[in-house]
XYZ file of C-alpha atoms in Angstrom:
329
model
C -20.210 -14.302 18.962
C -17.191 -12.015 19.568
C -14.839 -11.039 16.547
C -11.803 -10.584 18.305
C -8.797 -8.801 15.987
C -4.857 -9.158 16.512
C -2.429 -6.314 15.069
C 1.241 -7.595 14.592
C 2.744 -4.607 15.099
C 6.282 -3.865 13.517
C 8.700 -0.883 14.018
C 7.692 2.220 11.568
C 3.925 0.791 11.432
C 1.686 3.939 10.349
C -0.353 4.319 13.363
C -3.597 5.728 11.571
C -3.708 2.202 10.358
C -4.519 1.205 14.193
C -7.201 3.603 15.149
C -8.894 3.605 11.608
C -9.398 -0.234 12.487
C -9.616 0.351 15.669
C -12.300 3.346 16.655
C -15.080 2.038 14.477
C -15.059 -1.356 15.773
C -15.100 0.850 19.424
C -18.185 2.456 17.545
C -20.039 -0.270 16.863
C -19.932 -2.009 20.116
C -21.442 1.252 21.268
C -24.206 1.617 19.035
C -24.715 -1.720 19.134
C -25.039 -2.463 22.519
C -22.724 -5.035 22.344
C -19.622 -6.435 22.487
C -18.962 -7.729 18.797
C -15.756 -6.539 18.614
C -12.057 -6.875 20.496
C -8.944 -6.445 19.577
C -5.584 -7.000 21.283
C -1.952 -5.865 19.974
C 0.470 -8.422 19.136
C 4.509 -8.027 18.471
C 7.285 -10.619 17.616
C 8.269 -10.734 20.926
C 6.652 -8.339 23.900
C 9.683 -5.356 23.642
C 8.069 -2.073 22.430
C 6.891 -1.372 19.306
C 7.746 2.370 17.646
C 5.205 3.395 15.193
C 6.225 5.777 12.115
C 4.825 9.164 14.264
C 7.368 7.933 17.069
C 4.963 6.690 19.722
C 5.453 3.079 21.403
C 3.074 0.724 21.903
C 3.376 -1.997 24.057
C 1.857 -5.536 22.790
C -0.485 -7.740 24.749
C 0.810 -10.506 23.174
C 3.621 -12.073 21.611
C 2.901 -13.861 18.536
C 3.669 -17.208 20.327
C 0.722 -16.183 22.717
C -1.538 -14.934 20.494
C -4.592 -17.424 20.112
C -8.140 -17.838 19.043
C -8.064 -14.780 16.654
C -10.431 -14.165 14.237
C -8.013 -11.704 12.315
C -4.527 -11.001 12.348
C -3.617 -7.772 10.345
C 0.647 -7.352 9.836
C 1.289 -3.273 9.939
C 4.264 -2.761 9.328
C 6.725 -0.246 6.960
C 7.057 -1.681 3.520
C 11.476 -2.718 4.546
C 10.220 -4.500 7.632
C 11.441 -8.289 7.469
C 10.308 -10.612 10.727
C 13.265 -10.804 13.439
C 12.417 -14.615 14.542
C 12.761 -17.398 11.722
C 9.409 -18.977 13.447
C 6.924 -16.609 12.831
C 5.886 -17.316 9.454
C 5.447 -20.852 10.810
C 3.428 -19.388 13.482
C 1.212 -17.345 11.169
C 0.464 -20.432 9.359
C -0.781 -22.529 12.112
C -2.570 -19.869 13.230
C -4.648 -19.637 9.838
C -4.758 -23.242 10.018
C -7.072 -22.787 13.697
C -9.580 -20.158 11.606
C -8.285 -16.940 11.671
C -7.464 -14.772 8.757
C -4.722 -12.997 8.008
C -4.392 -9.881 6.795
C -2.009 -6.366 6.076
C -2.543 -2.991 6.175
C -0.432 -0.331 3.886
C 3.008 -1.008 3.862
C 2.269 -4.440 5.943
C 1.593 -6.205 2.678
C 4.867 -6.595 2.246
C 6.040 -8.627 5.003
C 3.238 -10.462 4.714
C 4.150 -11.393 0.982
C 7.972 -12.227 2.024
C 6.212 -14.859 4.045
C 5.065 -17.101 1.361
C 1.640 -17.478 2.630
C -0.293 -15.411 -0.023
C 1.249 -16.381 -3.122
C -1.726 -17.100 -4.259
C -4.015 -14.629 -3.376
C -5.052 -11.154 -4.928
C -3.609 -8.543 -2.898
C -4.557 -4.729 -2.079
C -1.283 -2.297 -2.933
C -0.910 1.189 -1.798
C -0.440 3.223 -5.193
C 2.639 4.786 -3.615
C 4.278 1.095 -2.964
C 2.741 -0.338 -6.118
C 5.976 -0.365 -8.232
C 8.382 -1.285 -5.203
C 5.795 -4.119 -5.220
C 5.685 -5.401 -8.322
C 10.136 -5.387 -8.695
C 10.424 -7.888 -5.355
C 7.217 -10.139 -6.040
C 6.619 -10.184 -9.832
C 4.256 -13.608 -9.479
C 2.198 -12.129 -7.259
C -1.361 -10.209 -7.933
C -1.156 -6.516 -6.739
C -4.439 -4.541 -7.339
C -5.326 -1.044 -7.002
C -8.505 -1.700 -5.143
C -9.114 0.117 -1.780
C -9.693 -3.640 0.173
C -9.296 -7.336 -1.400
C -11.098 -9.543 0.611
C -11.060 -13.288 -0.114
C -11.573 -16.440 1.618
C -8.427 -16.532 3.880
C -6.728 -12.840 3.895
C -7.982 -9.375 3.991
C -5.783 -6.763 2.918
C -6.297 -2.776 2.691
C -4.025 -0.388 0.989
C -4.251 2.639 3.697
C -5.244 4.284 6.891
C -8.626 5.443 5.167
C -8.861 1.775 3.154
C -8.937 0.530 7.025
C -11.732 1.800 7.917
C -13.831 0.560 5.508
C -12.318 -2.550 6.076
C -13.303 -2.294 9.748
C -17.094 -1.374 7.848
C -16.775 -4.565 6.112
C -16.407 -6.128 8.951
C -18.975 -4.857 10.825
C -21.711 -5.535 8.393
C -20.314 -8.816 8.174
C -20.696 -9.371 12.512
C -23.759 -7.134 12.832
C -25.765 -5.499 9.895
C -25.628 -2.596 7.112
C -27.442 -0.447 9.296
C -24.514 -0.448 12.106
C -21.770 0.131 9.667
C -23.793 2.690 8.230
C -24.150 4.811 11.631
C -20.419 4.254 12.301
C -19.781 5.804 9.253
C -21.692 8.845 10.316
C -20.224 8.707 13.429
C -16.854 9.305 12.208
C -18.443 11.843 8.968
C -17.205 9.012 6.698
C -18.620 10.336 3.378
C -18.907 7.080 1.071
C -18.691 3.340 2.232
C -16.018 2.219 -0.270
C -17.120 -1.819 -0.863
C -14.717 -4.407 -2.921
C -14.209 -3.762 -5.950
C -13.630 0.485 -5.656
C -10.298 1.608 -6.991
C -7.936 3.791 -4.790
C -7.813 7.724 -5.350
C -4.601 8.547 -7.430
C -3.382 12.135 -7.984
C -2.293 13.406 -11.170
C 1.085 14.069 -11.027
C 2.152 17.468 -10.263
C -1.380 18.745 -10.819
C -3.702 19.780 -7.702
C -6.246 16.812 -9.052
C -7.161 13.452 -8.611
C -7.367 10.995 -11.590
C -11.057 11.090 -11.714
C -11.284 14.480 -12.850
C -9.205 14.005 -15.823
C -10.361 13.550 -19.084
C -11.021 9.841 -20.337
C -8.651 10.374 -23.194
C -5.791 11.462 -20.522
C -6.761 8.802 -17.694
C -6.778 6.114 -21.371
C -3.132 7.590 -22.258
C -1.732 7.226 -18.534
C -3.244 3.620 -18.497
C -1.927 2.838 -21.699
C 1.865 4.109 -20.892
C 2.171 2.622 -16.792
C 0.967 -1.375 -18.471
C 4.837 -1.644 -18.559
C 7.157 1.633 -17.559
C 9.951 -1.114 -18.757
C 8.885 -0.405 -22.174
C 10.349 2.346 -24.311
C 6.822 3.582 -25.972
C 6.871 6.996 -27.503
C 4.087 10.137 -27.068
C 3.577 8.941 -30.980
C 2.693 5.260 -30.595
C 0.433 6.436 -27.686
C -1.328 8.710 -29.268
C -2.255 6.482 -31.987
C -3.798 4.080 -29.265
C -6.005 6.540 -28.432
C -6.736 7.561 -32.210
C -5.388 11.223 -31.937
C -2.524 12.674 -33.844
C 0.085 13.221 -31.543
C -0.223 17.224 -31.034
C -4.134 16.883 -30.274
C -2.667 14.523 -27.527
C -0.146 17.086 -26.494
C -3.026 19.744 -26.494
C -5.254 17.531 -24.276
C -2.812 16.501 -21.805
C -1.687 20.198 -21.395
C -5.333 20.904 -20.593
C -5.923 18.289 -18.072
C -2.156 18.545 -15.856
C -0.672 21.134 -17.069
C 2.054 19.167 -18.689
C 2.912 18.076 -21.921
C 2.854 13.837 -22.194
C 6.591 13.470 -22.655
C 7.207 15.448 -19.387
C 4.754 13.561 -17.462
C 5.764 10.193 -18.371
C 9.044 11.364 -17.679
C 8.034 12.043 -13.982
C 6.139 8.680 -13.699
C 9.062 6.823 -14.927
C 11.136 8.640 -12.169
C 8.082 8.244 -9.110
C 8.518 4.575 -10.263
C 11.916 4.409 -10.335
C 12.564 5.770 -6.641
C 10.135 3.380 -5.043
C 12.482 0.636 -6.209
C 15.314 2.820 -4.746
C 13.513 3.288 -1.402
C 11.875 -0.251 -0.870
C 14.423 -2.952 -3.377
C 17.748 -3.882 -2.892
C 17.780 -3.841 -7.100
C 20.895 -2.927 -8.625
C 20.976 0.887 -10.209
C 20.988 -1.031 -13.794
C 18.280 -3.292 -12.829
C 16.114 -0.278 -11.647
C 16.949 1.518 -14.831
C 15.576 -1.322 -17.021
C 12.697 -1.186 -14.875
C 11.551 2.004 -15.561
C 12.569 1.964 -19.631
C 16.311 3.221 -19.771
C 18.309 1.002 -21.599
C 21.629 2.114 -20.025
C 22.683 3.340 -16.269
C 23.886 6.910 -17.729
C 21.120 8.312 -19.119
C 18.765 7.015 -16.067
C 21.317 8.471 -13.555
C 21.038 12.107 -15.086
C 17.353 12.191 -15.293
C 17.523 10.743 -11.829
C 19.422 13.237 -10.242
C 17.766 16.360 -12.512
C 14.535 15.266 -11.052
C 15.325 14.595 -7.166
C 18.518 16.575 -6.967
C 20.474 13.402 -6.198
C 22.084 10.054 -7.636
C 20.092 7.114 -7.263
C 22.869 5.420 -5.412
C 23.414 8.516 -2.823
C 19.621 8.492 -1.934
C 19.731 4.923 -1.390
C 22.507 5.412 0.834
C 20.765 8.187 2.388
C 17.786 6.155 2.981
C 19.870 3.335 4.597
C 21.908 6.321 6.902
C 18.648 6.900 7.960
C 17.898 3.920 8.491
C 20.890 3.109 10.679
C 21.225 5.785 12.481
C 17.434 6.165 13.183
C 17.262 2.510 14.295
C 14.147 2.530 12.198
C 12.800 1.683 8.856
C 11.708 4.473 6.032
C 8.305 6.438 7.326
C 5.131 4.426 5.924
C 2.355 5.476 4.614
């Protein structure tokens, strides 16, 4: 039995999403001897699709025409919203004749303005994961690489895709295909569910799973809630060190003292709201633990060289003026 797989394409869709879905699938049929896999590119309507490197693709399909799918995986940039009101009425009877639905990157969030996953546990990039949480508090973000359930499939990023596409073709075929792909393509580890996404340390040429437990159980402990105004103090006591053995460790592990580095979290945080929410300045300041707009507006523009409201308004220039939504991940 053929798996066949639709991609709704949207304008600014990262295209390494595609072909890291795409080119193992290709593999497999090849090692395989087979044809377990096709897939087809779907759009709104049939006009050309721009992807976030600036090549256009041209769909097979529109989503009106799109039928007996097996998946359906949105790519899109986090600001895209669907065009035609029908679509999200489309997606659902399509999942209602058997095929899942799905997102890749920045496609989760169309996908979660529809309504149809309110319900479900849902793989967020890291980079999106705050911009995420501000427009759909309800829903269930996780920081796993893929979040596979029932219904919907979702992976956080061009590399998460292609061990979704493993998934899947372990699922259609067996382990020992998807582990050939993988060598194919010089894939190093098979990431399964249930394997969290790499995070770097922030400004420090590491990722998170090099740092010390202490540090990575003092970040934890501090991004619960960036809303809250917790101090270097009430963290270190969470961790059972005095507050200057804290300082000492942290220094050792990113180069940066805590207060510093929350400071720059709280500011990461606070400009994927800018770049992906319509949220007012006050609300975003709230968000990230600054009780007034003033104070948040200084350390703003100290730490990106600009006001939060003149890099939204950059963003949307761009936006405008690019006919295209802000570059994906």
């Amino acid at each position: 039995m053929t798996t066949k797989i639709g991609f709704l394409l949207f304008p600014g869709f990262p295209m390494s999403c595609l072909t890291s879905v795409i080119e193992p699938l290709r593999a497999a049929n090849e090692i395989s001897g087979t044809s377990a896999f096709e897939w087809c590119l779907v759009g709104e309507t049939l006009d050309r699709i721009e992807s976030s490197a600036g090549i256009v693709f041209a769909p097979e399909f529109s989503l009106e025409a799109a039928n007996r799918l097996s998946y359906l995986l949105v790519l899109a940039a986090p600001s895209v919203q669907f065009t035609d009101n029908r679509t999200t009425s489309r997606l659902r009877k399509i999942e209602r004749h058997g095929c899942k639905l799905g997102a890749i990157s920045g496609g989760v969030f169309p996908l979660a303005r529809s309504g149809i996953v309110d319900h479900e546990r849902l793989s967020v990039h890291w980079c999106y994961e705050l911009a995420f949480a501000a427009e759909f508090p309800h829903m269930d973000r996780s920081s796993n690489v893929i979040e596979i359930s029932k219904r919907h499939v979702t992976a956080s990023g061009a590399a998460a895709a292609f061990d979704l596409a493993l998934w899947m073709i372990e699922e259609s075929l067996n382990e020992d295909v998807a582990n050939e792909v993988a060598c194919w393509f010089q894939h190093p580890v098979i990431r399964k569910l249930g394997v969290k996404q790499s995070v770097p340390v922030e400004k420090f040429d590491c990722e998170a799973s090099n740092v010390s437990s202490i540090v990575k159980q003092a970040i934890a402990i501090f991004s619960e809630d960036l809303s809250l105004p917790v101090s270097v103090a009430d963290i270190a006591g969470q961790v059972n060190l005095s507050p200057r053995h804290l300082e000492r460790v942290f220094k050792h592990s990113t180069g940066q003292n805590p207060s510093g580095y929350f400071r720059h979290l709280r500011m990461k945080a606070a400009r994927q709201i800018i770049m992906y929410t319509n949220d007012s300045i006050g609300d975003v300041a709230a968000a990230v633990g600054y009780a007034s707009e003033k104070p948040f507006i200084k350390q703003y523009r100290s730490t990106f060289g600009v006001a939060p409201q003149d890099d939204r308004k950059r963003i949307n220039l761009y936006r405008v003026e690019s006919n295209r939504p802000v570059p994906s991940v």
